[in-house]
mmCIF file of C-alpha atoms in Angstrom:
data_model
loop_
_atom_site.group_PDB
_atom_site.id
_atom_site.type_symbol
_atom_site.label_atom_id
_atom_site.label_comp_id
_atom_site.label_asym_id
_atom_site.label_seq_id
_atom_site.Cartn_x
_atom_site.Cartn_y
_atom_site.Cartn_z
ATOM 1 C CA MET A 124 51.814 54.510 -36.041
ATOM 2 C CA ARG A 125 48.615 52.907 -37.151
ATOM 3 C CA TYR A 126 48.438 50.555 -40.115
ATOM 4 C CA LEU A 127 45.414 48.974 -41.731
ATOM 5 C CA ALA A 128 45.921 45.533 -43.231
ATOM 6 C CA VAL A 129 43.180 44.757 -45.750
ATOM 7 C CA LEU A 130 42.830 41.161 -46.890
ATOM 8 C CA ASP A 131 41.921 40.629 -50.547
ATOM 9 C CA VAL A 132 40.963 37.218 -51.887
ATOM 10 C CA THR A 133 42.112 36.307 -55.397
ATOM 11 C CA LYS A 134 41.141 32.607 -55.404
ATOM 12 C CA GLN A 135 38.422 31.351 -53.095
ATOM 13 C CA PRO A 136 38.184 27.550 -52.737
ATOM 14 C CA SER A 137 34.730 25.992 -52.785
ATOM 15 C CA THR A 138 35.285 24.599 -49.284
ATOM 16 C CA PRO A 139 34.948 26.659 -46.092
ATOM 17 C CA PRO A 140 38.059 27.640 -44.140
ATOM 18 C CA PRO A 141 39.467 24.677 -42.202
ATOM 19 C CA PRO A 142 38.882 24.753 -38.432
ATOM 20 C CA ALA A 143 42.665 24.655 -37.870
ATOM 21 C CA LEU A 144 43.018 27.911 -39.815
ATOM 22 C CA MET A 145 40.320 29.629 -37.770
ATOM 23 C CA GLU A 146 41.913 28.424 -34.520
ATOM 24 C CA ALA A 147 45.321 29.698 -35.666
ATOM 25 C CA ILE A 148 43.845 33.081 -36.646
ATOM 26 C CA ILE A 149 42.204 33.402 -33.222
ATOM 27 C CA ALA A 150 45.493 32.531 -31.502
ATOM 28 C CA LEU A 151 47.437 35.082 -33.565
ATOM 29 C CA GLY A 152 44.811 37.737 -32.805
ATOM 30 C CA GLU A 153 45.069 36.991 -29.095
ATOM 31 C CA GLU A 154 48.863 37.261 -29.303
ATOM 32 C CA ALA A 155 48.674 40.603 -31.114
ATOM 33 C CA THR A 156 46.128 41.873 -28.579
ATOM 34 C CA ARG A 157 48.352 40.833 -25.638
ATOM 35 C CA ALA A 158 51.268 42.591 -27.363
ATOM 36 C CA GLY A 159 49.141 45.752 -27.444
ATOM 37 C CA VAL A 160 49.318 46.181 -31.222
ATOM 38 C CA LEU A 161 45.936 44.924 -32.470
ATOM 39 C CA LEU A 162 43.307 47.670 -32.218
ATOM 40 C CA ASP A 163 40.492 46.100 -34.236
ATOM 41 C CA THR A 164 39.741 43.317 -36.689
ATOM 42 C CA ALA A 165 36.637 42.119 -38.509
ATOM 43 C CA GLY A 166 35.368 40.375 -41.581
ATOM 44 C CA LEU A 167 33.803 42.319 -44.417
ATOM 45 C CA ALA A 168 30.608 41.431 -46.265
ATOM 46 C CA PRO A 169 30.916 40.852 -50.022
ATOM 47 C CA SER A 170 31.059 43.999 -52.141
ATOM 48 C CA SER A 171 27.596 43.065 -53.451
ATOM 49 C CA ALA A 172 26.279 44.275 -50.081
ATOM 50 C CA GLY A 173 28.008 47.652 -50.429
ATOM 51 C CA ALA A 174 28.044 50.765 -52.572
ATOM 52 C CA ARG A 175 30.634 53.075 -54.103
ATOM 53 C CA VAL A 176 30.207 56.832 -53.679
ATOM 54 C CA ALA A 177 32.369 58.767 -56.137
ATOM 55 C CA VAL A 178 32.926 62.342 -57.251
ATOM 56 C CA ALA A 179 34.093 63.217 -60.768
ATOM 57 C CA ASP A 180 33.611 66.291 -62.909
ATOM 58 C CA GLY A 181 31.646 67.968 -60.113
ATOM 59 C CA GLU A 182 29.090 65.167 -59.897
ATOM 60 C CA ILE A 183 28.521 62.559 -57.202
ATOM 61 C CA THR A 184 27.569 59.080 -58.327
ATOM 62 C CA ILE A 185 26.444 56.138 -56.241
ATOM 63 C CA THR A 186 26.923 52.619 -57.565
ATOM 64 C CA ASP A 187 25.708 49.491 -55.820
ATOM 65 C CA GLY A 188 28.132 46.562 -55.607
ATOM 66 C CA PRO A 189 29.497 44.150 -56.574
ATOM 67 C CA PHE A 190 32.582 45.804 -58.002
ATOM 68 C CA ALA A 191 34.082 43.653 -60.743
ATOM 69 C CA ASP A 192 37.104 45.920 -61.167
ATOM 70 C CA THR A 193 38.533 45.229 -57.702
ATOM 71 C CA LYS A 194 39.621 42.239 -55.666
ATOM 72 C CA GLU A 195 37.096 41.163 -53.056
ATOM 73 C CA MET A 196 38.098 42.565 -49.659
ATOM 74 C CA ILE A 197 37.147 40.050 -46.979
ATOM 75 C CA SER A 198 38.609 41.336 -43.707
ATOM 76 C CA TYR A 199 40.846 43.903 -42.082
ATOM 77 C CA ALA A 200 43.085 44.359 -39.065
ATOM 78 C CA LEU A 201 44.060 47.695 -37.541
ATOM 79 C CA TYR A 202 47.484 47.722 -35.878
ATOM 80 C CA ASP A 203 49.239 50.297 -33.698
ATOM 81 C CA VAL A 204 52.944 49.578 -34.153
ATOM 82 C CA ARG A 205 56.295 51.371 -34.099
ATOM 83 C CA THR A 206 57.219 50.763 -37.749
ATOM 84 C CA LYS A 207 55.804 49.719 -41.103
ATOM 85 C CA GLU A 208 58.027 46.642 -40.912
ATOM 86 C CA GLU A 209 56.261 45.545 -37.728
ATOM 87 C CA ALA A 210 52.846 45.860 -39.402
ATOM 88 C CA VAL A 211 54.137 43.935 -42.406
ATOM 89 C CA GLU A 212 55.442 41.175 -40.120
ATOM 90 C CA TRP A 213 52.076 40.735 -38.387
ATOM 91 C CA SER A 214 50.439 40.576 -41.826
ATOM 92 C CA ARG A 215 53.040 38.091 -43.069
ATOM 93 C CA ARG A 216 52.319 35.856 -40.094
ATOM 94 C CA PHE A 217 48.597 36.064 -40.813
ATOM 95 C CA MET A 218 49.109 35.165 -44.482
ATOM 96 C CA ASN A 219 51.416 32.298 -43.506
ATOM 97 C CA LEU A 220 48.534 30.765 -41.539
ATOM 98 C CA HIS A 221 46.587 30.561 -44.787
ATOM 99 C CA ARG A 222 49.577 29.090 -46.629
ATOM 100 C CA VAL A 223 49.959 26.373 -43.999
ATOM 101 C CA HIS A 224 46.318 25.558 -43.190
ATOM 102 C CA TRP A 225 44.469 26.312 -46.460
ATOM 103 C CA PRO A 226 46.962 26.138 -49.347
ATOM 104 C CA GLU A 227 44.184 26.211 -51.979
ATOM 105 C CA TRP A 228 43.255 29.758 -50.935
ATOM 106 C CA GLN A 229 45.041 32.691 -52.558
ATOM 107 C CA GLY A 230 45.021 36.335 -51.597
ATOM 108 C CA ALA A 231 46.997 39.363 -50.566
ATOM 109 C CA ALA A 232 47.150 41.686 -47.591
ATOM 110 C CA ARG A 233 47.574 45.376 -48.350
ATOM 111 C CA VAL A 234 49.298 47.159 -45.461
ATOM 112 C CA LEU A 235 48.356 50.851 -45.469
ATOM 113 C CA ARG A 236 49.420 53.584 -43.083
ATOM 114 C CA VAL A 237 46.512 55.296 -41.351
ATOM 115 C CA MET A 238 47.122 59.025 -41.140
ATOM 116 C CA GLY A 239 45.638 61.350 -38.564
ATOM 117 C CA PRO A 240 45.790 65.008 -37.595
ATOM 118 C CA GLU A 241 49.278 64.528 -36.176
ATOM 119 C CA ASP A 242 50.536 63.874 -39.716
ATOM 120 C CA PHE A 243 49.503 67.297 -40.989
ATOM 121 C CA GLY A 244 50.996 69.711 -38.451
ATOM 122 C CA ALA A 245 49.489 71.533 -35.485
ATOM 123 C CA ALA A 246 47.338 73.978 -37.476
ATOM 124 C CA ALA A 247 45.833 71.276 -39.677
ATOM 125 C CA ALA A 248 45.247 69.033 -36.658
ATOM 126 C CA HIS A 249 43.288 71.801 -34.961
ATOM 127 C CA ASP A 250 41.339 73.084 -37.984
ATOM 128 C CA ALA A 251 40.752 70.051 -40.196
ATOM 129 C CA TRP A 252 39.968 67.356 -37.687
#
């Protein structure tokens, strides 16, 4: 099963991330890659560089960022694991690196299951995807 862990920042210190944190993140990513569970990871630009495309009442609207009504998403990791608990554990380990190396920083990782054609039956897999 694939899970997307999205990192939201709720309190950003004025200082950059400590080098020890970045080294620990790289090491954890290498471990997850060797374990065959990390499919992709990257940082995300601030929402001010993005846009929201929405549909409501039959109309499509496009709004440029930033989006004050949401937490700022700053990165993601895509995992291929056997269980939700395994994806949560990788995310917990990632968040613990922040707790240890940059305690002033605050945020949350949302762990979301990525669904594909296989989740909707054979007919839907063939027709919809």
